[in-house]
């Protein structure tokens, strides 16, 4: 419990430090919000031009987008250091954290934060509007609300697990930036759309090796499409738990293999 209190205190200190430069904070938040809006509007324009894509209309795809991006920004709010772990290995920052009398992973997570208020507000707005429309149309029932909250949580866990595994690979390769492009940016972009649009090999990749398909597509097949059965919800929870356990195991092995930069 003490570690939780200490971690929360360090997180608050980092947030307050980020907000000291108020103009920079406000401009960064505003620009990030505009990027998120522009990204989704581009998707809306595409769907308006072509209509439904393989049975998925704009509200259903908006739901996929909202769940995915909400989970992403919740993860980024506390996992910024994990998502950009390369400097810790290259510049010797990890050596400093190893001297702290607390678990290394907590030290890394609390050493850096990212303010995602604007992006998170936009993604929640998209998710709320699309889910509300699906409920009004009768596509989804009231149970979609708690189910959506659950899969946002499991989605955050999956993103953290993939980010942690990517960071752990850096203990062997040192450089992780290019790998992060594949496991984070490219995978997130792909999962904004239904996986049924992609070839079999890519669907398999996004359901097994990089299980981002379990963030939104798999549970959405039941929540908003009424297909595949309720088993998709416990399967999503299980996928998140397995991904986290595997990532933590890989992290522990990597920490034992780590060699200091000597700086």
mmCIF file of C-alpha atoms in Angstrom:
data_model
loop_
_atom_site.group_PDB
_atom_site.id
_atom_site.type_symbol
_atom_site.label_atom_id
_atom_site.label_comp_id
_atom_site.label_asym_id
_atom_site.label_seq_id
_atom_site.Cartn_x
_atom_site.Cartn_y
_atom_site.Cartn_z
ATOM 1 C CA UNK A 1 0.000 0.000 0.000
ATOM 2 C CA UNK A 2 2.931 2.330 0.734
ATOM 3 C CA UNK A 3 4.190 1.909 -2.823
ATOM 4 C CA UNK A 4 0.783 2.916 -4.157
ATOM 5 C CA UNK A 5 0.767 6.088 -2.051
ATOM 6 C CA UNK A 6 4.328 6.939 -3.046
ATOM 7 C CA UNK A 7 3.583 6.304 -6.723
ATOM 8 C CA UNK A 8 0.492 8.501 -6.572
ATOM 9 C CA UNK A 9 2.495 11.265 -4.894
ATOM 10 C CA UNK A 10 5.211 11.101 -7.573
ATOM 11 C CA UNK A 11 2.592 11.122 -10.307
ATOM 12 C CA UNK A 12 0.978 14.244 -8.836
ATOM 13 C CA UNK A 13 4.360 15.958 -8.622
ATOM 14 C CA UNK A 14 5.009 15.223 -12.296
ATOM 15 C CA UNK A 15 1.577 16.530 -13.292
ATOM 16 C CA UNK A 16 2.075 19.750 -11.321
ATOM 17 C CA UNK A 17 5.525 20.203 -12.879
ATOM 18 C CA UNK A 18 4.031 19.802 -16.366
ATOM 19 C CA UNK A 19 1.427 22.454 -15.620
ATOM 20 C CA UNK A 20 3.904 25.089 -14.437
ATOM 21 C CA UNK A 21 4.245 26.414 -17.991
ATOM 22 C CA UNK A 22 0.552 27.158 -18.416
ATOM 23 C CA UNK A 23 0.604 28.605 -21.925
ATOM 24 C CA UNK A 24 2.623 25.682 -23.229
ATOM 25 C CA UNK A 25 0.276 23.272 -21.472
ATOM 26 C CA UNK A 26 -2.842 24.916 -22.925
ATOM 27 C CA UNK A 27 -1.452 25.112 -26.460
ATOM 28 C CA UNK A 28 -0.244 21.516 -26.379
ATOM 29 C CA UNK A 29 -3.636 20.326 -25.128
ATOM 30 C CA UNK A 30 -5.482 22.343 -27.773
ATOM 31 C CA UNK A 31 -3.298 21.139 -30.649
ATOM 32 C CA UNK A 32 -3.537 17.518 -29.519
ATOM 33 C CA UNK A 33 -7.331 17.844 -29.373
ATOM 34 C CA UNK A 34 -7.472 19.257 -32.891
ATOM 35 C CA UNK A 35 -5.342 16.411 -34.227
ATOM 36 C CA UNK A 36 -7.688 13.863 -32.669
ATOM 37 C CA UNK A 37 -10.756 15.602 -34.095
ATOM 38 C CA UNK A 38 -9.205 15.899 -37.563
ATOM 39 C CA UNK A 39 -8.298 12.223 -37.522
ATOM 40 C CA UNK A 40 -11.836 11.137 -36.736
ATOM 41 C CA UNK A 41 -13.411 13.597 -39.171
ATOM 42 C CA UNK A 42 -11.250 12.134 -41.932
ATOM 43 C CA UNK A 43 -12.705 8.731 -41.098
ATOM 44 C CA UNK A 44 -16.246 10.153 -41.117
ATOM 45 C CA UNK A 45 -15.716 11.727 -44.558
ATOM 46 C CA UNK A 46 -14.500 8.399 -45.907
ATOM 47 C CA UNK A 47 -17.534 6.566 -44.549
ATOM 48 C CA UNK A 48 -19.900 9.244 -45.821
ATOM 49 C CA UNK A 49 -18.497 8.783 -49.317
ATOM 50 C CA UNK A 50 -18.689 4.996 -49.362
ATOM 51 C CA UNK A 51 -21.442 4.280 -46.845
ATOM 52 C CA UNK A 52 -21.223 1.209 -44.618
ATOM 53 C CA UNK A 53 -18.071 -0.874 -44.944
ATOM 54 C CA UNK A 54 -18.730 -4.615 -44.841
ATOM 55 C CA UNK A 55 -21.819 -4.059 -42.698
ATOM 56 C CA UNK A 56 -20.227 -1.540 -40.337
ATOM 57 C CA UNK A 57 -21.830 1.914 -40.386
ATOM 58 C CA UNK A 58 -20.292 5.179 -39.222
ATOM 59 C CA UNK A 59 -21.648 4.885 -35.661
ATOM 60 C CA UNK A 60 -20.311 1.372 -35.191
ATOM 61 C CA UNK A 61 -16.898 2.286 -36.558
ATOM 62 C CA UNK A 62 -17.003 5.433 -34.427
ATOM 63 C CA UNK A 63 -17.591 3.157 -31.442
ATOM 64 C CA UNK A 64 -14.493 1.127 -32.355
ATOM 65 C CA UNK A 65 -12.520 4.347 -32.689
ATOM 66 C CA UNK A 66 -13.801 5.765 -29.401
ATOM 67 C CA UNK A 67 -13.000 2.650 -27.368
ATOM 68 C CA UNK A 68 -9.545 2.295 -28.921
ATOM 69 C CA UNK A 69 -8.502 5.928 -28.511
ATOM 70 C CA UNK A 70 -9.918 6.241 -24.987
ATOM 71 C CA UNK A 71 -7.907 3.208 -23.893
ATOM 72 C CA UNK A 72 -4.856 4.626 -25.682
ATOM 73 C CA UNK A 73 -4.981 7.991 -23.943
ATOM 74 C CA UNK A 74 -5.677 6.513 -20.519
ATOM 75 C CA UNK A 75 -2.590 4.342 -21.034
ATOM 76 C CA UNK A 76 -0.524 7.284 -22.288
ATOM 77 C CA UNK A 77 -1.493 9.337 -19.222
ATOM 78 C CA UNK A 78 0.469 7.039 -16.893
ATOM 79 C CA UNK A 79 2.548 4.926 -19.298
ATOM 80 C CA UNK A 80 4.355 7.686 -21.170
ATOM 81 C CA UNK A 81 7.745 6.515 -19.916
ATOM 82 C CA UNK A 82 7.034 2.941 -20.986
ATOM 83 C CA UNK A 83 5.875 4.118 -24.399
ATOM 84 C CA UNK A 84 9.132 6.049 -24.893
ATOM 85 C CA UNK A 85 11.590 3.833 -23.055
ATOM 86 C CA UNK A 86 14.588 4.138 -25.388
ATOM 87 C CA UNK A 87 16.107 7.262 -23.715
ATOM 88 C CA UNK A 88 16.200 5.420 -20.395
ATOM 89 C CA UNK A 89 18.456 2.794 -21.928
ATOM 90 C CA UNK A 90 20.547 5.038 -24.174
ATOM 91 C CA UNK A 91 21.117 7.991 -21.830
ATOM 92 C CA UNK A 92 21.558 6.064 -18.613
ATOM 93 C CA UNK A 93 18.346 7.327 -16.999
ATOM 94 C CA UNK A 94 17.462 3.798 -15.956
ATOM 95 C CA UNK A 95 20.646 3.606 -13.863
ATOM 96 C CA UNK A 96 19.386 6.499 -11.743
ATOM 97 C CA UNK A 97 16.009 4.840 -11.222
ATOM 98 C CA UNK A 98 17.666 1.603 -10.138
ATOM 99 C CA UNK A 99 19.029 3.479 -7.131
ATOM 100 C CA UNK A 100 15.555 4.302 -5.851
ATOM 101 C CA UNK A 101 14.321 2.109 -2.975
ATOM 102 C CA UNK A 102 11.154 1.081 -4.797
ATOM 103 C CA UNK A 103 10.198 -1.416 -7.532
ATOM 104 C CA UNK A 104 11.828 -0.466 -10.830
ATOM 105 C CA UNK A 105 8.634 -0.584 -12.881
ATOM 106 C CA UNK A 106 6.909 1.845 -10.512
ATOM 107 C CA UNK A 107 9.954 4.114 -10.665
ATOM 108 C CA UNK A 108 9.824 4.158 -14.457
ATOM 109 C CA UNK A 109 6.074 4.723 -14.663
ATOM 110 C CA UNK A 110 6.138 7.612 -12.157
ATOM 111 C CA UNK A 111 9.237 9.259 -13.635
ATOM 112 C CA UNK A 112 7.351 10.818 -16.519
ATOM 113 C CA UNK A 113 3.756 11.766 -17.277
ATOM 114 C CA UNK A 114 1.924 13.065 -20.296
ATOM 115 C CA UNK A 115 -1.029 15.420 -20.118
ATOM 116 C CA UNK A 116 -3.755 13.927 -22.319
ATOM 117 C CA UNK A 117 -6.805 15.841 -21.100
ATOM 118 C CA UNK A 118 -7.718 17.246 -24.509
ATOM 119 C CA UNK A 119 -7.246 14.002 -26.421
ATOM 120 C CA UNK A 120 -9.093 12.003 -23.775
ATOM 121 C CA UNK A 121 -12.018 14.420 -23.795
ATOM 122 C CA UNK A 122 -12.310 14.132 -27.580
ATOM 123 C CA UNK A 123 -12.169 10.337 -27.597
ATOM 124 C CA UNK A 124 -14.748 10.106 -24.801
ATOM 125 C CA UNK A 125 -17.000 12.484 -26.720
ATOM 126 C CA UNK A 126 -16.795 10.351 -29.852
ATOM 127 C CA UNK A 127 -17.419 7.203 -27.825
ATOM 128 C CA UNK A 128 -20.368 8.716 -25.948
ATOM 129 C CA UNK A 129 -22.041 10.127 -29.063
ATOM 130 C CA UNK A 130 -21.658 6.916 -31.064
ATOM 131 C CA UNK A 131 -22.779 4.669 -28.209
ATOM 132 C CA UNK A 132 -25.759 6.926 -27.532
ATOM 133 C CA UNK A 133 -26.806 6.772 -31.187
ATOM 134 C CA UNK A 134 -26.471 2.973 -31.261
ATOM 135 C CA UNK A 135 -28.629 2.722 -28.146
ATOM 136 C CA UNK A 136 -31.284 5.019 -29.629
ATOM 137 C CA UNK A 137 -31.326 2.958 -32.818
ATOM 138 C CA UNK A 138 -31.793 -0.222 -30.795
ATOM 139 C CA UNK A 139 -28.484 -1.662 -31.971
ATOM 140 C CA UNK A 140 -27.149 -1.741 -28.411
ATOM 141 C CA UNK A 141 -28.950 -2.082 -25.085
ATOM 142 C CA UNK A 142 -28.297 -0.460 -21.712
ATOM 143 C CA UNK A 143 -25.859 -3.261 -20.842
ATOM 144 C CA UNK A 144 -23.538 -1.780 -23.470
ATOM 145 C CA UNK A 145 -22.605 1.002 -21.019
ATOM 146 C CA UNK A 146 -21.006 -1.155 -18.281
ATOM 147 C CA UNK A 147 -19.609 -3.489 -20.941
ATOM 148 C CA UNK A 148 -17.959 -0.522 -22.656
ATOM 149 C CA UNK A 149 -16.462 0.710 -19.392
ATOM 150 C CA UNK A 150 -15.062 -2.769 -18.819
ATOM 151 C CA UNK A 151 -13.464 -3.076 -22.246
ATOM 152 C CA UNK A 152 -11.932 0.393 -21.961
ATOM 153 C CA UNK A 153 -10.228 -0.871 -18.793
ATOM 154 C CA UNK A 154 -9.108 -4.140 -20.407
ATOM 155 C CA UNK A 155 -8.018 -2.206 -23.483
ATOM 156 C CA UNK A 156 -5.835 0.017 -21.325
ATOM 157 C CA UNK A 157 -4.288 -3.090 -19.764
ATOM 158 C CA UNK A 158 -3.604 -4.595 -23.195
ATOM 159 C CA UNK A 159 -1.956 -1.403 -24.422
ATOM 160 C CA UNK A 160 0.170 -1.210 -21.292
ATOM 161 C CA UNK A 161 1.159 -4.852 -21.689
ATOM 162 C CA UNK A 162 2.193 -4.410 -25.329
ATOM 163 C CA UNK A 163 4.080 -1.219 -24.467
ATOM 164 C CA UNK A 164 5.826 -2.937 -21.559
ATOM 165 C CA UNK A 165 6.819 -5.910 -23.711
ATOM 166 C CA UNK A 166 8.188 -3.525 -26.354
ATOM 167 C CA UNK A 167 10.170 -1.669 -23.707
ATOM 168 C CA UNK A 168 11.486 -4.960 -22.299
ATOM 169 C CA UNK A 169 12.835 -5.967 -25.712
ATOM 170 C CA UNK A 170 15.050 -2.886 -25.401
ATOM 171 C CA UNK A 171 17.090 -4.631 -22.715
ATOM 172 C CA UNK A 172 18.502 -6.744 -25.541
ATOM 173 C CA UNK A 173 18.298 -4.353 -28.516
ATOM 174 C CA UNK A 174 18.697 -0.962 -26.739
ATOM 175 C CA UNK A 175 16.823 0.761 -29.567
ATOM 176 C CA UNK A 176 13.048 0.397 -29.403
ATOM 177 C CA UNK A 177 11.698 3.357 -31.371
ATOM 178 C CA UNK A 178 11.189 1.476 -34.639
ATOM 179 C CA UNK A 179 9.566 -1.451 -32.851
ATOM 180 C CA UNK A 180 7.226 0.953 -31.060
ATOM 181 C CA UNK A 181 6.022 2.247 -34.430
ATOM 182 C CA UNK A 182 4.844 -1.283 -35.243
ATOM 183 C CA UNK A 183 3.442 -2.264 -31.861
ATOM 184 C CA UNK A 184 1.783 1.053 -31.065
ATOM 185 C CA UNK A 185 1.237 3.547 -33.878
ATOM 186 C CA UNK A 186 0.705 1.136 -36.787
ATOM 187 C CA UNK A 187 -1.423 -1.255 -34.737
ATOM 188 C CA UNK A 188 -3.566 1.570 -33.358
ATOM 189 C CA UNK A 189 -4.170 2.940 -36.848
ATOM 190 C CA UNK A 190 -5.173 -0.495 -38.148
ATOM 191 C CA UNK A 191 -7.581 -1.195 -35.284
ATOM 192 C CA UNK A 192 -9.557 1.986 -35.884
ATOM 193 C CA UNK A 193 -11.357 -0.033 -38.548
ATOM 194 C CA UNK A 194 -13.013 -3.484 -38.307
ATOM 195 C CA UNK A 195 -10.488 -6.300 -38.571
ATOM 196 C CA UNK A 196 -12.742 -8.013 -41.104
ATOM 197 C CA UNK A 197 -11.386 -5.556 -43.682
ATOM 198 C CA UNK A 198 -7.877 -6.953 -43.443
ATOM 199 C CA UNK A 199 -6.238 -10.133 -44.775
ATOM 200 C CA UNK A 200 -6.036 -13.229 -42.598
ATOM 201 C CA UNK A 201 -2.358 -12.800 -41.697
ATOM 202 C CA UNK A 202 -2.928 -9.271 -40.376
ATOM 203 C CA UNK A 203 -6.017 -10.292 -38.397
ATOM 204 C CA UNK A 204 -4.021 -13.121 -36.848
ATOM 205 C CA UNK A 205 -1.215 -10.706 -35.941
ATOM 206 C CA UNK A 206 -3.625 -8.273 -34.276
ATOM 207 C CA UNK A 207 -5.351 -11.018 -32.299
ATOM 208 C CA UNK A 208 -2.304 -12.943 -31.092
ATOM 209 C CA UNK A 209 1.146 -11.346 -31.293
ATOM 210 C CA UNK A 210 -0.112 -7.758 -30.827
ATOM 211 C CA UNK A 211 -3.585 -8.396 -29.354
ATOM 212 C CA UNK A 212 -5.050 -4.966 -30.129
ATOM 213 C CA UNK A 213 -8.025 -6.656 -31.770
ATOM 214 C CA UNK A 214 -9.229 -7.546 -28.265
ATOM 215 C CA UNK A 215 -9.344 -3.870 -27.313
ATOM 216 C CA UNK A 216 -12.355 -3.070 -29.449
ATOM 217 C CA UNK A 217 -13.180 -5.410 -32.360
ATOM 218 C CA UNK A 218 -13.734 -8.696 -30.523
ATOM 219 C CA UNK A 219 -15.979 -7.334 -27.732
ATOM 220 C CA UNK A 220 -17.748 -4.991 -30.176
ATOM 221 C CA UNK A 221 -18.866 -7.997 -32.204
ATOM 222 C CA UNK A 222 -21.137 -8.782 -29.257
ATOM 223 C CA UNK A 223 -21.791 -5.333 -27.751
ATOM 224 C CA UNK A 224 -22.845 -3.471 -30.910
ATOM 225 C CA UNK A 225 -23.208 -6.195 -33.553
ATOM 226 C CA UNK A 226 -24.935 -8.831 -31.424
ATOM 227 C CA UNK A 227 -22.740 -11.576 -32.875
ATOM 228 C CA UNK A 228 -20.231 -14.093 -31.556
ATOM 229 C CA UNK A 229 -21.950 -14.383 -28.147
ATOM 230 C CA UNK A 230 -21.297 -13.078 -24.664
ATOM 231 C CA UNK A 231 -18.161 -15.224 -24.431
ATOM 232 C CA UNK A 232 -16.288 -12.378 -26.145
ATOM 233 C CA UNK A 233 -16.350 -10.363 -22.885
ATOM 234 C CA UNK A 234 -14.612 -12.945 -20.641
ATOM 235 C CA UNK A 235 -12.316 -13.764 -23.577
ATOM 236 C CA UNK A 236 -11.301 -10.094 -23.688
ATOM 237 C CA UNK A 237 -10.635 -10.061 -19.948
ATOM 238 C CA UNK A 238 -8.575 -13.244 -20.260
ATOM 239 C CA UNK A 239 -6.578 -11.809 -23.187
ATOM 240 C CA UNK A 240 -5.765 -8.701 -21.138
ATOM 241 C CA UNK A 241 -4.685 -10.779 -18.127
ATOM 242 C CA UNK A 242 -2.512 -13.093 -20.236
ATOM 243 C CA UNK A 243 -0.920 -10.186 -22.090
ATOM 244 C CA UNK A 244 -0.076 -8.411 -18.834
ATOM 245 C CA UNK A 245 1.338 -11.557 -17.230
ATOM 246 C CA UNK A 246 3.520 -12.276 -20.272
ATOM 247 C CA UNK A 247 4.756 -8.679 -20.432
ATOM 248 C CA UNK A 248 5.628 -8.608 -16.737
ATOM 249 C CA UNK A 249 7.531 -11.888 -17.074
ATOM 250 C CA UNK A 250 9.491 -10.558 -20.061
ATOM 251 C CA UNK A 251 10.216 -7.336 -18.168
ATOM 252 C CA UNK A 252 11.620 -9.240 -15.187
ATOM 253 C CA UNK A 253 13.902 -11.299 -17.441
ATOM 254 C CA UNK A 254 15.047 -8.135 -19.216
ATOM 255 C CA UNK A 255 15.842 -6.346 -15.953
ATOM 256 C CA UNK A 256 18.040 -9.253 -14.877
ATOM 257 C CA UNK A 257 19.875 -9.075 -18.217
ATOM 258 C CA UNK A 258 20.337 -5.301 -18.120
ATOM 259 C CA UNK A 259 23.862 -3.901 -18.237
ATOM 260 C CA UNK A 260 24.525 -0.323 -17.203
ATOM 261 C CA UNK A 261 25.495 2.271 -19.788
ATOM 262 C CA UNK A 262 28.387 3.276 -17.555
ATOM 263 C CA UNK A 263 27.442 6.937 -17.619
#
